[in-house]
PDB file of C-alpha atoms in Angstrom:
ATOM      1  CA  MET V   1     167.960 128.514  71.130  1.00 46.00           C
ATOM      2  CA  LEU V   2     164.256 129.316  70.687  1.00 50.00           C
ATOM      3  CA  GLY V   3     163.458 125.640  70.140  1.00 49.00           C
ATOM      4  CA  GLY V   4     165.181 124.757  73.405  1.00 51.00           C
ATOM      5  CA  PHE V   5     163.203 127.443  75.228  1.00 50.00           C
ATOM      6  CA  PHE V   6     159.872 126.094  73.982  1.00 51.00           C
ATOM      7  CA  LYS V   7     160.964 122.541  74.744  1.00 51.00           C
ATOM      8  CA  ARG V   8     161.626 123.480  78.369  1.00 51.00           C
ATOM      9  CA  ILE V   9     158.241 125.215  78.671  1.00 49.00           C
ATOM     10  CA  PHE V  10     156.199 122.548  76.909  1.00 50.00           C
ATOM     11  CA  GLY V  11     158.156 119.566  78.189  1.00 58.00           C
ATOM     12  CA  PRO V  12     156.098 116.446  78.973  1.00 58.00           C
ATOM     13  CA  LYS V  13     156.822 116.227  82.718  1.00 76.00           C
ATOM     14  CA  PRO V  14     153.771 115.654  84.938  1.00 83.00           C
ATOM     15  CA  GLY V  15     152.980 118.285  87.544  1.00 82.00           C
ATOM     16  CA  PRO V  16     151.858 117.951  91.178  1.00 93.00           C
ATOM     17  CA  LEU V  17     148.097 118.476  90.805  1.00 95.00           C
ATOM     18  CA  GLY V  18     146.077 115.298  91.188  1.00 97.00           C
ATOM     19  CA  VAL V  19     142.550 114.001  90.664  1.00 97.00           C
ATOM     20  CA  ASP V  20     141.550 115.192  94.126  1.00 96.00           C
ATOM     21  CA  GLU V  21     142.323 118.795  93.102  1.00 97.00           C
ATOM     22  CA  LEU V  22     140.519 118.352  89.788  1.00 97.00           C
ATOM     23  CA  ALA V  23     137.425 117.045  91.597  1.00 97.00           C
ATOM     24  CA  ARG V  24     137.559 119.942  94.060  1.00 97.00           C
ATOM     25  CA  ARG V  25     137.715 122.516  91.259  1.00 96.00           C
ATOM     26  CA  LEU V  26     134.799 120.896  89.465  1.00 97.00           C
ATOM     27  CA  GLY V  27     132.701 120.529  92.618  1.00 96.00           C
ATOM     28  CA  MET V  28     132.483 116.745  92.298  1.00 96.00           C
ATOM     29  CA  THR V  29     133.845 113.641  93.946  1.00 96.00           C
ATOM     30  CA  GLU V  30     136.617 111.562  92.395  1.00 96.00           C
ATOM     31  CA  ARG V  31     134.205 108.642  92.137  1.00 96.00           C
ATOM     32  CA  GLU V  32     131.695 110.759  90.188  1.00 96.00           C
ATOM     33  CA  LEU V  33     134.402 111.932  87.815  1.00 96.00           C
ATOM     34  CA  ARG V  34     135.737 108.467  87.109  1.00 96.00           C
ATOM     35  CA  ALA V  35     132.213 107.076  86.624  1.00 96.00           C
ATOM     36  CA  ILE V  36     131.311 109.361  83.692  1.00 96.00           C
ATOM     37  CA  GLU V  37     130.419 107.246  80.671  1.00 96.00           C
ATOM     38  CA  ILE V  38     132.179 108.202  77.443  1.00 97.00           C
ATOM     39  CA  SER V  39     129.613 108.251  74.657  1.00 97.00           C
ATOM     40  CA  TYR V  40     129.528 110.207  71.386  1.00 96.00           C
ATOM     41  CA  HIS V  41     127.106 110.465  68.485  1.00 96.00           C
ATOM     42  CA  ARG V  42     128.900 110.789  65.156  1.00 93.00           C
ATOM     43  CA  PHE V  43     127.295 112.502  62.155  1.00 91.00           C
ATOM     44  CA  GLU V  44     128.135 114.598  59.099  1.00 91.00           C
ATOM     45  CA  VAL V  45     127.122 118.186  58.363  1.00 88.00           C
ATOM     46  CA  PRO V  46     127.562 119.962  55.020  1.00 86.00           C
ATOM     47  CA  LYS V  47     130.215 122.671  54.661  1.00 78.00           C
ATOM     48  CA  ARG V  48     129.422 125.987  52.986  1.00 70.00           C
ATOM     49  CA  THR V  49     132.328 125.429  50.611  1.00 67.00           C
ATOM     50  CA  GLY V  50     131.274 121.880  49.732  1.00 69.00           C
ATOM     51  CA  GLY V  51     131.915 118.469  51.263  1.00 74.00           C
ATOM     52  CA  THR V  52     131.026 117.480  54.801  1.00 82.00           C
ATOM     53  CA  ARG V  53     132.382 117.951  58.305  1.00 84.00           C
ATOM     54  CA  THR V  54     132.383 115.137  60.863  1.00 89.00           C
ATOM     55  CA  ILE V  55     130.821 116.074  64.201  1.00 93.00           C
ATOM     56  CA  GLN V  56     131.309 113.948  67.303  1.00 95.00           C
ATOM     57  CA  ALA V  57     128.637 115.129  69.716  1.00 96.00           C
ATOM     58  CA  PRO V  58     129.020 113.958  73.328  1.00 97.00           C
ATOM     59  CA  ALA V  59     126.076 112.424  75.144  1.00 97.00           C
ATOM     60  CA  ALA V  60     124.306 114.732  77.603  1.00 96.00           C
ATOM     61  CA  PRO V  61     126.073 113.611  80.840  1.00 96.00           C
ATOM     62  CA  LEU V  62     129.518 113.823  79.237  1.00 98.00           C
ATOM     63  CA  LYS V  63     128.678 117.164  77.649  1.00 98.00           C
ATOM     64  CA  ALA V  64     127.651 118.541  81.038  1.00 97.00           C
ATOM     65  CA  ILE V  65     131.006 117.541  82.550  1.00 97.00           C
ATOM     66  CA  GLN V  66     132.886 119.027  79.604  1.00 98.00           C
ATOM     67  CA  ARG V  67     131.065 122.314  80.095  1.00 98.00           C
ATOM     68  CA  ARG V  68     132.012 122.266  83.756  1.00 97.00           C
ATOM     69  CA  ILE V  69     135.668 121.636  82.857  1.00 98.00           C
ATOM     70  CA  LEU V  70     135.505 124.483  80.359  1.00 97.00           C
ATOM     71  CA  HIS V  71     134.056 127.048  82.761  1.00 96.00           C
ATOM     72  CA  LYS V  72     135.777 126.018  85.979  1.00 96.00           C
ATOM     73  CA  SER V  73     139.229 125.096  84.660  1.00 95.00           C
ATOM     74  CA  LEU V  74     140.010 126.015  81.068  1.00 96.00           C
ATOM     75  CA  ARG V  75     138.497 129.533  80.986  1.00 93.00           C
ATOM     76  CA  ARG V  76     141.097 130.959  83.362  1.00 91.00           C
ATOM     77  CA  LEU V  77     144.052 129.785  81.270  1.00 96.00           C
ATOM     78  CA  LYS V  78     145.836 132.005  78.759  1.00 95.00           C
ATOM     79  CA  SER V  79     145.784 131.582  74.994  1.00 97.00           C
ATOM     80  CA  HIS V  80     147.822 133.684  72.569  1.00 97.00           C
ATOM     81  CA  PRO V  81     146.311 137.128  71.766  1.00 96.00           C
ATOM     82  CA  CYS V  82     146.341 136.287  68.039  1.00 98.00           C
ATOM     83  CA  ALA V  83     143.929 133.384  68.615  1.00 98.00           C
ATOM     84  CA  THR V  84     140.525 135.059  68.241  1.00 97.00           C
ATOM     85  CA  GLY V  85     138.127 132.149  67.727  1.00 95.00           C
ATOM     86  CA  PHE V  86     136.105 130.968  70.761  1.00 93.00           C
ATOM     87  CA  GLU V  87     137.750 133.565  73.022  1.00 95.00           C
ATOM     88  CA  ARG V  88     136.024 136.057  75.323  1.00 92.00           C
ATOM     89  CA  GLY V  89     136.230 139.572  73.989  1.00 91.00           C
ATOM     90  CA  HIS V  90     136.936 138.313  70.480  1.00 94.00           C
ATOM     91  CA  SER V  91     134.783 137.619  67.434  1.00 94.00           C
ATOM     92  CA  ILE V  92     134.986 137.467  63.651  1.00 96.00           C
ATOM     93  CA  VAL V  93     135.145 141.274  63.849  1.00 96.00           C
ATOM     94  CA  THR V  94     138.224 141.449  66.090  1.00 96.00           C
ATOM     95  CA  ASN V  95     139.791 138.737  63.948  1.00 97.00           C
ATOM     96  CA  ALA V  96     139.318 140.876  60.832  1.00 97.00           C
ATOM     97  CA  GLN V  97     140.360 144.251  62.294  1.00 97.00           C
ATOM     98  CA  PRO V  98     144.182 143.815  62.094  1.00 97.00           C
ATOM     99  CA  HIS V  99     143.900 143.273  58.332  1.00 98.00           C
ATOM    100  CA  VAL V 100     142.023 146.464  57.375  1.00 97.00           C
ATOM    101  CA  GLY V 101     143.584 148.565  54.604  1.00 96.00           C
ATOM    102  CA  GLN V 102     146.491 146.236  53.871  1.00 96.00           C
ATOM    103  CA  GLU V 103     148.112 145.831  50.461  1.00 94.00           C
ATOM    104  CA  VAL V 104     147.809 142.071  50.478  1.00 95.00           C
ATOM    105  CA  VAL V 105     145.789 139.612  52.567  1.00 96.00           C
ATOM    106  CA  ILE V 106     146.881 135.961  52.673  1.00 95.00           C
ATOM    107  CA  LYS V 107     144.376 133.396  53.975  1.00 96.00           C
ATOM    108  CA  LEU V 108     145.494 129.876  54.871  1.00 96.00           C
ATOM    109  CA  ASP V 109     143.455 127.002  56.229  1.00 95.00           C
ATOM    110  CA  ILE V 110     144.589 124.119  58.451  1.00 96.00           C
ATOM    111  CA  ARG V 111     143.444 120.704  57.265  1.00 94.00           C
ATOM    112  CA  ASP V 112     141.344 118.681  59.770  1.00 94.00           C
ATOM    113  CA  PHE V 113     142.210 121.071  62.612  1.00 96.00           C
ATOM    114  CA  PHE V 114     140.538 119.339  65.565  1.00 97.00           C
ATOM    115  CA  GLY V 115     141.280 115.842  64.300  1.00 96.00           C
ATOM    116  CA  SER V 116     144.970 116.759  63.955  1.00 97.00           C
ATOM    117  CA  THR V 117     145.197 118.140  67.516  1.00 98.00           C
ATOM    118  CA  THR V 118     146.360 114.860  68.984  1.00 97.00           C
ATOM    119  CA  VAL V 119     145.901 113.416  72.433  1.00 97.00           C
ATOM    120  CA  GLN V 120     149.691 113.476  72.882  1.00 96.00           C
ATOM    121  CA  ARG V 121     149.806 117.242  72.388  1.00 96.00           C
ATOM    122  CA  VAL V 122     146.922 117.770  74.805  1.00 98.00           C
ATOM    123  CA  GLU V 123     148.662 115.519  77.326  1.00 97.00           C
ATOM    124  CA  ARG V 124     151.887 117.543  77.124  1.00 96.00           C
ATOM    125  CA  TYR V 125     149.902 120.715  77.696  1.00 96.00           C
ATOM    126  CA  LEU V 126     148.119 119.262  80.747  1.00 97.00           C
ATOM    127  CA  TYR V 127     151.471 118.269  82.226  1.00 96.00           C
ATOM    128  CA  MET V 128     152.835 121.732  81.519  1.00 94.00           C
ATOM    129  CA  ILE V 129     150.045 123.470  83.447  1.00 95.00           C
ATOM    130  CA  GLY V 130     150.589 121.251  86.479  1.00 95.00           C
ATOM    131  CA  TRP V 131     148.406 118.129  86.333  1.00 97.00           C
ATOM    132  CA  ASN V 132     149.966 114.817  87.309  1.00 97.00           C
ATOM    133  CA  ALA V 133     149.738 111.680  85.180  1.00 96.00           C
ATOM    134  CA  ASP V 134     146.542 110.380  86.814  1.00 97.00           C
ATOM    135  CA  ALA V 135     144.667 113.688  86.534  1.00 97.00           C
ATOM    136  CA  ALA V 136     145.888 114.244  82.985  1.00 97.00           C
ATOM    137  CA  ALA V 137     144.736 110.749  81.990  1.00 97.00           C
ATOM    138  CA  LEU V 138     141.274 111.460  83.409  1.00 98.00           C
ATOM    139  CA  LEU V 139     141.031 114.812  81.629  1.00 98.00           C
ATOM    140  CA  LEU V 140     142.126 113.166  78.394  1.00 98.00           C
ATOM    141  CA  ARG V 141     139.445 110.513  78.831  1.00 98.00           C
ATOM    142  CA  LEU V 142     136.812 113.213  79.332  1.00 98.00           C
ATOM    143  CA  CYS V 143     137.970 115.705  76.668  1.00 98.00           C
ATOM    144  CA  THR V 144     139.496 113.685  73.818  1.00 98.00           C
ATOM    145  CA  HIS V 145     138.123 110.921  71.613  1.00 97.00           C
ATOM    146  CA  ASP V 146     139.665 108.591  69.054  1.00 96.00           C
ATOM    147  CA  GLY V 147     143.104 110.079  69.652  1.00 97.00           C
ATOM    148  CA  SER V 148     142.299 113.777  69.178  1.00 98.00           C
ATOM    149  CA  LEU V 149     139.968 116.646  70.070  1.00 98.00           C
ATOM    150  CA  PRO V 150     136.394 115.770  69.040  1.00 97.00           C
ATOM    151  CA  GLN V 151     134.684 118.474  67.006  1.00 96.00           C
ATOM    152  CA  GLY V 152     131.436 118.869  68.903  1.00 96.00           C
ATOM    153  CA  ALA V 153     132.757 118.766  72.473  1.00 97.00           C
ATOM    154  CA  PRO V 154     132.427 122.081  74.391  1.00 97.00           C
ATOM    155  CA  THR V 155     136.044 121.796  75.551  1.00 98.00           C
ATOM    156  CA  SER V 156     137.624 121.282  72.115  1.00 98.00           C
ATOM    157  CA  PRO V 157     137.678 124.896  70.821  1.00 97.00           C
ATOM    158  CA  ARG V 158     139.256 126.267  74.000  1.00 98.00           C
ATOM    159  CA  LEU V 159     141.744 123.409  74.276  1.00 98.00           C
ATOM    160  CA  SER V 160     142.750 123.892  70.644  1.00 98.00           C
ATOM    161  CA  ASN V 161     143.728 127.502  71.405  1.00 98.00           C
ATOM    162  CA  LEU V 162     145.554 126.634  74.620  1.00 98.00           C
ATOM    163  CA  VAL V 163     147.492 123.773  73.080  1.00 98.00           C
ATOM    164  CA  ASN V 164     148.492 125.958  70.117  1.00 98.00           C
ATOM    165  CA  TYR V 165     149.934 128.866  72.100  1.00 97.00           C
ATOM    166  CA  ARG V 166     153.392 127.947  70.840  1.00 96.00           C
ATOM    167  CA  MET V 167     152.297 127.746  67.213  1.00 98.00           C
ATOM    168  CA  ASP V 168     150.570 131.136  67.440  1.00 98.00           C
ATOM    169  CA  ALA V 169     153.633 132.662  69.108  1.00 97.00           C
ATOM    170  CA  ARG V 170     155.884 131.346  66.347  1.00 97.00           C
ATOM    171  CA  LEU V 171     153.611 132.575  63.575  1.00 97.00           C
ATOM    172  CA  PHE V 172     153.204 135.967  65.248  1.00 97.00           C
ATOM    173  CA  THR V 173     156.990 136.327  65.497  1.00 94.00           C
ATOM    174  CA  LEU V 174     157.382 135.251  61.875  1.00 93.00           C
ATOM    175  CA  ALA V 175     154.816 137.828  60.759  1.00 93.00           C
ATOM    176  CA  GLN V 176     156.095 140.625  62.964  1.00 91.00           C
ATOM    177  CA  ALA V 177     159.644 140.241  61.653  1.00 89.00           C
ATOM    178  CA  ARG V 178     158.291 140.839  58.125  1.00 88.00           C
ATOM    179  CA  GLY V 179     155.980 143.732  58.934  1.00 89.00           C
ATOM    180  CA  LEU V 180     152.829 141.606  58.689  1.00 94.00           C
ATOM    181  CA  ALA V 181     149.728 141.229  60.861  1.00 96.00           C
ATOM    182  CA  TYR V 182     148.630 137.746  61.939  1.00 98.00           C
ATOM    183  CA  SER V 183     145.429 136.348  63.423  1.00 98.00           C
ATOM    184  CA  ARG V 184     143.895 132.875  63.684  1.00 98.00           C
ATOM    185  CA  TYR V 185     140.225 131.977  63.982  1.00 98.00           C
ATOM    186  CA  ALA V 186     140.152 128.211  64.622  1.00 96.00           C
ATOM    187  CA  ASP V 187     141.645 126.645  61.476  1.00 96.00           C
ATOM    188  CA  ASP V 188     141.537 129.924  59.516  1.00 96.00           C
ATOM    189  CA  MET V 189     144.863 131.823  59.555  1.00 97.00           C
ATOM    190  CA  THR V 190     145.275 135.290  58.064  1.00 98.00           C
ATOM    191  CA  PHE V 191     148.423 137.302  57.303  1.00 97.00           C
ATOM    192  CA  SER V 192     148.391 140.788  55.830  1.00 96.00           C
ATOM    193  CA  GLY V 193     150.702 143.689  55.136  1.00 94.00           C
ATOM    194  CA  PRO V 194     152.923 145.214  52.448  1.00 89.00           C
ATOM    195  CA  ALA V 195     152.871 143.413  49.132  1.00 77.00           C
ATOM    196  CA  ARG V 196     156.531 143.824  48.185  1.00 68.00           C
ATOM    197  CA  ALA V 197     159.635 142.252  49.691  1.00 54.00           C
ATOM    198  CA  PRO V 198     161.940 145.173  50.572  1.00 51.00           C
ATOM    199  CA  ALA V 199     165.010 143.354  49.278  1.00 43.00           C
ATOM    200  CA  LEU V 200     163.671 143.243  45.710  1.00 38.00           C
ATOM    201  CA  ALA V 201     163.574 146.296  43.451  1.00 41.00           C
ATOM    202  CA  THR V 202     160.682 147.343  41.252  1.00 43.00           C
ATOM    203  CA  ASN V 203     160.687 145.757  37.810  1.00 47.00           C
ATOM    204  CA  PRO V 204     162.576 148.347  35.684  1.00 46.00           C
ATOM    205  CA  LYS V 205     160.578 147.511  32.535  1.00 49.00           C
ATOM    206  CA  THR V 206     157.029 147.780  33.854  1.00 46.00           C
ATOM    207  CA  LEU V 207     157.598 149.693  37.114  1.00 44.00           C
ATOM    208  CA  GLU V 208     155.290 147.108  38.679  1.00 47.00           C
ATOM    209  CA  PRO V 209     156.360 145.347  41.912  1.00 43.00           C
ATOM    210  CA  LYS V 210     155.041 141.952  40.823  1.00 49.00           C
ATOM    211  CA  ALA V 211     158.342 140.138  41.267  1.00 49.00           C
ATOM    212  CA  GLY V 212     158.681 141.340  44.829  1.00 51.00           C
ATOM    213  CA  ASP V 213     154.998 140.645  45.518  1.00 55.00           C
ATOM    214  CA  ALA V 214     155.218 137.002  44.426  1.00 57.00           C
ATOM    215  CA  TYR V 215     158.447 136.511  46.351  1.00 56.00           C
ATOM    216  CA  ARG V 216     157.017 137.784  49.614  1.00 76.00           C
ATOM    217  CA  VAL V 217     153.752 135.874  49.362  1.00 85.00           C
ATOM    218  CA  ASN V 218     155.384 132.585  48.406  1.00 86.00           C
ATOM    219  CA  ASP V 219     158.010 133.062  51.090  1.00 87.00           C
ATOM    220  CA  ILE V 220     155.394 133.571  53.797  1.00 89.00           C
ATOM    221  CA  ILE V 221     153.300 130.618  52.652  1.00 91.00           C
ATOM    222  CA  GLN V 222     156.304 128.305  52.695  1.00 92.00           C
ATOM    223  CA  LEU V 223     157.455 129.454  56.139  1.00 93.00           C
ATOM    224  CA  VAL V 224     153.958 129.075  57.584  1.00 95.00           C
ATOM    225  CA  LYS V 225     153.689 125.629  56.039  1.00 95.00           C
ATOM    226  CA  GLU V 226     156.928 124.589  57.769  1.00 95.00           C
ATOM    227  CA  VAL V 227     155.882 125.943  61.176  1.00 96.00           C
ATOM    228  CA  VAL V 228     152.446 124.345  60.956  1.00 97.00           C
ATOM    229  CA  ALA V 229     153.985 120.998  59.940  1.00 97.00           C
ATOM    230  CA  GLU V 230     156.340 121.108  62.931  1.00 96.00           C
ATOM    231  CA  GLU V 231     153.291 121.599  65.159  1.00 96.00           C
ATOM    232  CA  GLY V 232     151.567 118.533  63.712  1.00 96.00           C
ATOM    233  CA  TYR V 233     149.284 120.104  61.114  1.00 97.00           C
ATOM    234  CA  ALA V 234     149.009 120.390  57.330  1.00 96.00           C
ATOM    235  CA  LEU V 235     147.655 123.242  55.238  1.00 95.00           C
ATOM    236  CA  HIS V 236     145.036 123.259  52.522  1.00 87.00           C
ATOM    237  CA  THR V 237     147.123 124.714  49.705  1.00 73.00           C
ATOM    238  CA  ASP V 238     144.611 124.496  46.876  1.00 72.00           C
ATOM    239  CA  LYS V 239     141.037 125.767  47.058  1.00 69.00           C
ATOM    240  CA  LYS V 240     141.332 127.290  50.531  1.00 74.00           C
ATOM    241  CA  LEU V 241     144.463 129.313  49.832  1.00 88.00           C
ATOM    242  CA  ARG V 242     143.427 132.906  49.125  1.00 90.00           C
ATOM    243  CA  ILE V 243     145.667 135.840  48.191  1.00 92.00           C
ATOM    244  CA  ALA V 244     143.775 139.126  47.820  1.00 94.00           C
ATOM    245  CA  ARG V 245     145.431 142.385  46.868  1.00 93.00           C
ATOM    246  CA  ARG V 246     144.153 145.893  47.404  1.00 91.00           C
ATOM    247  CA  HIS V 247     142.427 146.205  44.008  1.00 91.00           C
ATOM    248  CA  SER V 248     140.275 143.111  44.704  1.00 95.00           C
ATOM    249  CA  ARG V 249     137.810 142.340  47.484  1.00 96.00           C
ATOM    250  CA  GLN V 250     139.682 141.292  50.623  1.00 97.00           C
ATOM    251  CA  MET V 251     137.695 139.020  52.950  1.00 96.00           C
ATOM    252  CA  VAL V 252     138.600 137.811  56.441  1.00 97.00           C
ATOM    253  CA  THR V 253     136.221 135.473  58.330  1.00 95.00           C
ATOM    254  CA  GLY V 254     133.381 136.529  56.032  1.00 95.00           C
ATOM    255  CA  LEU V 255     133.935 140.278  56.387  1.00 97.00           C
ATOM    256  CA  VAL V 256     135.327 142.786  53.897  1.00 97.00           C
ATOM    257  CA  VAL V 257     138.482 144.579  55.122  1.00 97.00           C
ATOM    258  CA  ASN V 258     139.619 146.702  52.161  1.00 96.00           C
ATOM    259  CA  GLN V 259     138.879 150.042  53.879  1.00 95.00           C
ATOM    260  CA  LYS V 260     137.030 149.069  57.035  1.00 95.00           C
ATOM    261  CA  VAL V 261     135.432 145.980  58.534  1.00 97.00           C
ATOM    262  CA  GLN V 262     132.008 145.504  56.976  1.00 96.00           C
ATOM    263  CA  LEU V 263     129.669 142.897  55.578  1.00 97.00           C
ATOM    264  CA  PRO V 264     129.888 142.185  51.840  1.00 97.00           C
ATOM    265  CA  ARG V 265     127.884 144.614  49.698  1.00 96.00           C
ATOM    266  CA  LYS V 266     125.384 141.949  48.608  1.00 96.00           C
ATOM    267  CA  THR V 267     124.669 141.046  52.234  1.00 96.00           C
ATOM    268  CA  ARG V 268     124.300 144.695  53.259  1.00 96.00           C
ATOM    269  CA  ARG V 269     121.766 145.304  50.474  1.00 96.00           C
ATOM    270  CA  TRP V 270     119.816 142.195  51.422  1.00 96.00           C
ATOM    271  CA  LEU V 271     119.682 143.261  55.085  1.00 95.00           C
ATOM    272  CA  ARG V 272     118.491 146.757  54.138  1.00 95.00           C
ATOM    273  CA  ALA V 273     115.690 145.147  52.127  1.00 95.00           C
ATOM    274  CA  VAL V 274     114.777 142.913  55.073  1.00 94.00           C
ATOM    275  CA  GLU V 275     114.698 145.864  57.485  1.00 95.00           C
ATOM    276  CA  HIS V 276     112.631 147.926  55.020  1.00 93.00           C
ATOM    277  CA  ARG V 277     110.079 145.135  54.741  1.00 93.00           C
ATOM    278  CA  VAL V 278     109.918 144.773  58.537  1.00 93.00           C
ATOM    279  CA  ALA V 279     109.436 148.524  58.992  1.00 93.00           C
ATOM    280  CA  LYS V 280     106.744 148.678  56.303  1.00 92.00           C
ATOM    281  CA  THR V 281     104.782 145.485  56.874  1.00 92.00           C
ATOM    282  CA  GLY V 282     106.004 144.090  60.183  1.00 90.00           C
ATOM    283  CA  GLN V 283     106.849 140.850  58.408  1.00 90.00           C
ATOM    284  CA  SER V 284     110.120 139.162  57.523  1.00 89.00           C
ATOM    285  CA  THR V 285     111.371 136.010  55.853  1.00 88.00           C
ATOM    286  CA  LEU V 286     113.695 135.622  58.846  1.00 92.00           C
ATOM    287  CA  THR V 287     112.698 134.318  62.257  1.00 93.00           C
ATOM    288  CA  PRO V 288     112.891 136.841  65.126  1.00 92.00           C
ATOM    289  CA  GLN V 289     115.976 135.042  66.399  1.00 94.00           C
ATOM    290  CA  GLN V 290     117.692 135.209  62.995  1.00 95.00           C
ATOM    291  CA  LEU V 291     116.878 138.889  62.588  1.00 94.00           C
ATOM    292  CA  GLN V 292     118.176 139.639  66.066  1.00 95.00           C
ATOM    293  CA  GLY V 293     121.385 137.762  65.247  1.00 95.00           C
ATOM    294  CA  TRP V 294     121.990 139.842  62.110  1.00 95.00           C
ATOM    295  CA  ARG V 295     121.299 143.047  64.031  1.00 95.00           C
ATOM    296  CA  ALA V 296     123.739 142.011  66.740  1.00 94.00           C
ATOM    297  CA  LEU V 297     126.410 141.302  64.129  1.00 94.00           C
ATOM    298  CA  GLN V 298     125.889 144.703  62.507  1.00 94.00           C
ATOM    299  CA  SER V 299     126.100 146.379  65.914  1.00 94.00           C
ATOM    300  CA  MET V 300     129.311 144.500  66.665  1.00 92.00           C
ATOM    301  CA  ILE V 301     130.811 145.649  63.369  1.00 94.00           C
ATOM    302  CA  ARG V 302     129.834 149.285  64.027  1.00 90.00           C
ATOM    303  CA  GLU V 303     131.298 149.186  67.544  1.00 85.00           C
ATOM    304  CA  GLY V 304     134.501 147.666  66.221  1.00 75.00           C
ATOM    305  CA  ALA V 305     134.804 150.375  63.562  1.00 66.00           C
ATOM    306  CA  THR V 306     134.461 153.138  66.170  1.00 61.00           C
ATOM    307  CA  GLY V 307     136.703 151.442  68.710  1.00 58.00           C
ATOM    308  CA  ALA V 308     133.851 151.136  71.207  1.00 44.00           C
TER     309      ALA V 308
END
């Protein structure tokens, strides 16, 4: 029944809005829109966890049009509340907040997230929100590359959230039915909640709930894997799978969530040393922009902790 409901909503039937309406919304002529040259610069950047990430950076004229599409068309559309990456009013702090003080935190990572968000899925979404075949084809030409969302285009993060509304809704429902919290920051998914499956009793020999713990965690991972696969993605189930229980450090999008949202202890100590040096000597190993960025992050964390 639920599958039929989503199929009706996300069905691939073109809508009535044409290129003329798209041009009007973007403040351009149809000729100008169709004349945009599609050009990308491809390069690799190192990941913090090792390996490299492929970036497809659009040329300046294309990037300018993508930014216009983002601000004049995509910004007003609704993504799922659990999608916190690249969304106004959200940050790594709001992504971490639902997972504070939980018994177990499960972190899962989608493999090649942007590259696996295919042009066909974006096309179905464009039809669903009302664009006709001609307008959708033009938007696909401007916002996709090599069959998927290019990592490096201004429109890709927002489109990835919009296209994945159904996936987020399914995962939220899955989590809610099991008493878990769920949030997603780009390709980084987090579930948290009680460690034990209610249906399983405590081990009578050790009085430890390890059997129930393993059952619940494995159950959730398998269900998420199935949902994600049905939406066209695959999970990293080796190095990027993290299960952290209350007695260990629980991290979500780089922030500790055991008792409250905060930076890791090592980072906090380093920042205190930096601030002490600045106060004492007026000098810092950080640039003014870097220091301001760290201060802004700390302020964001404090405001989130107080509910400001």
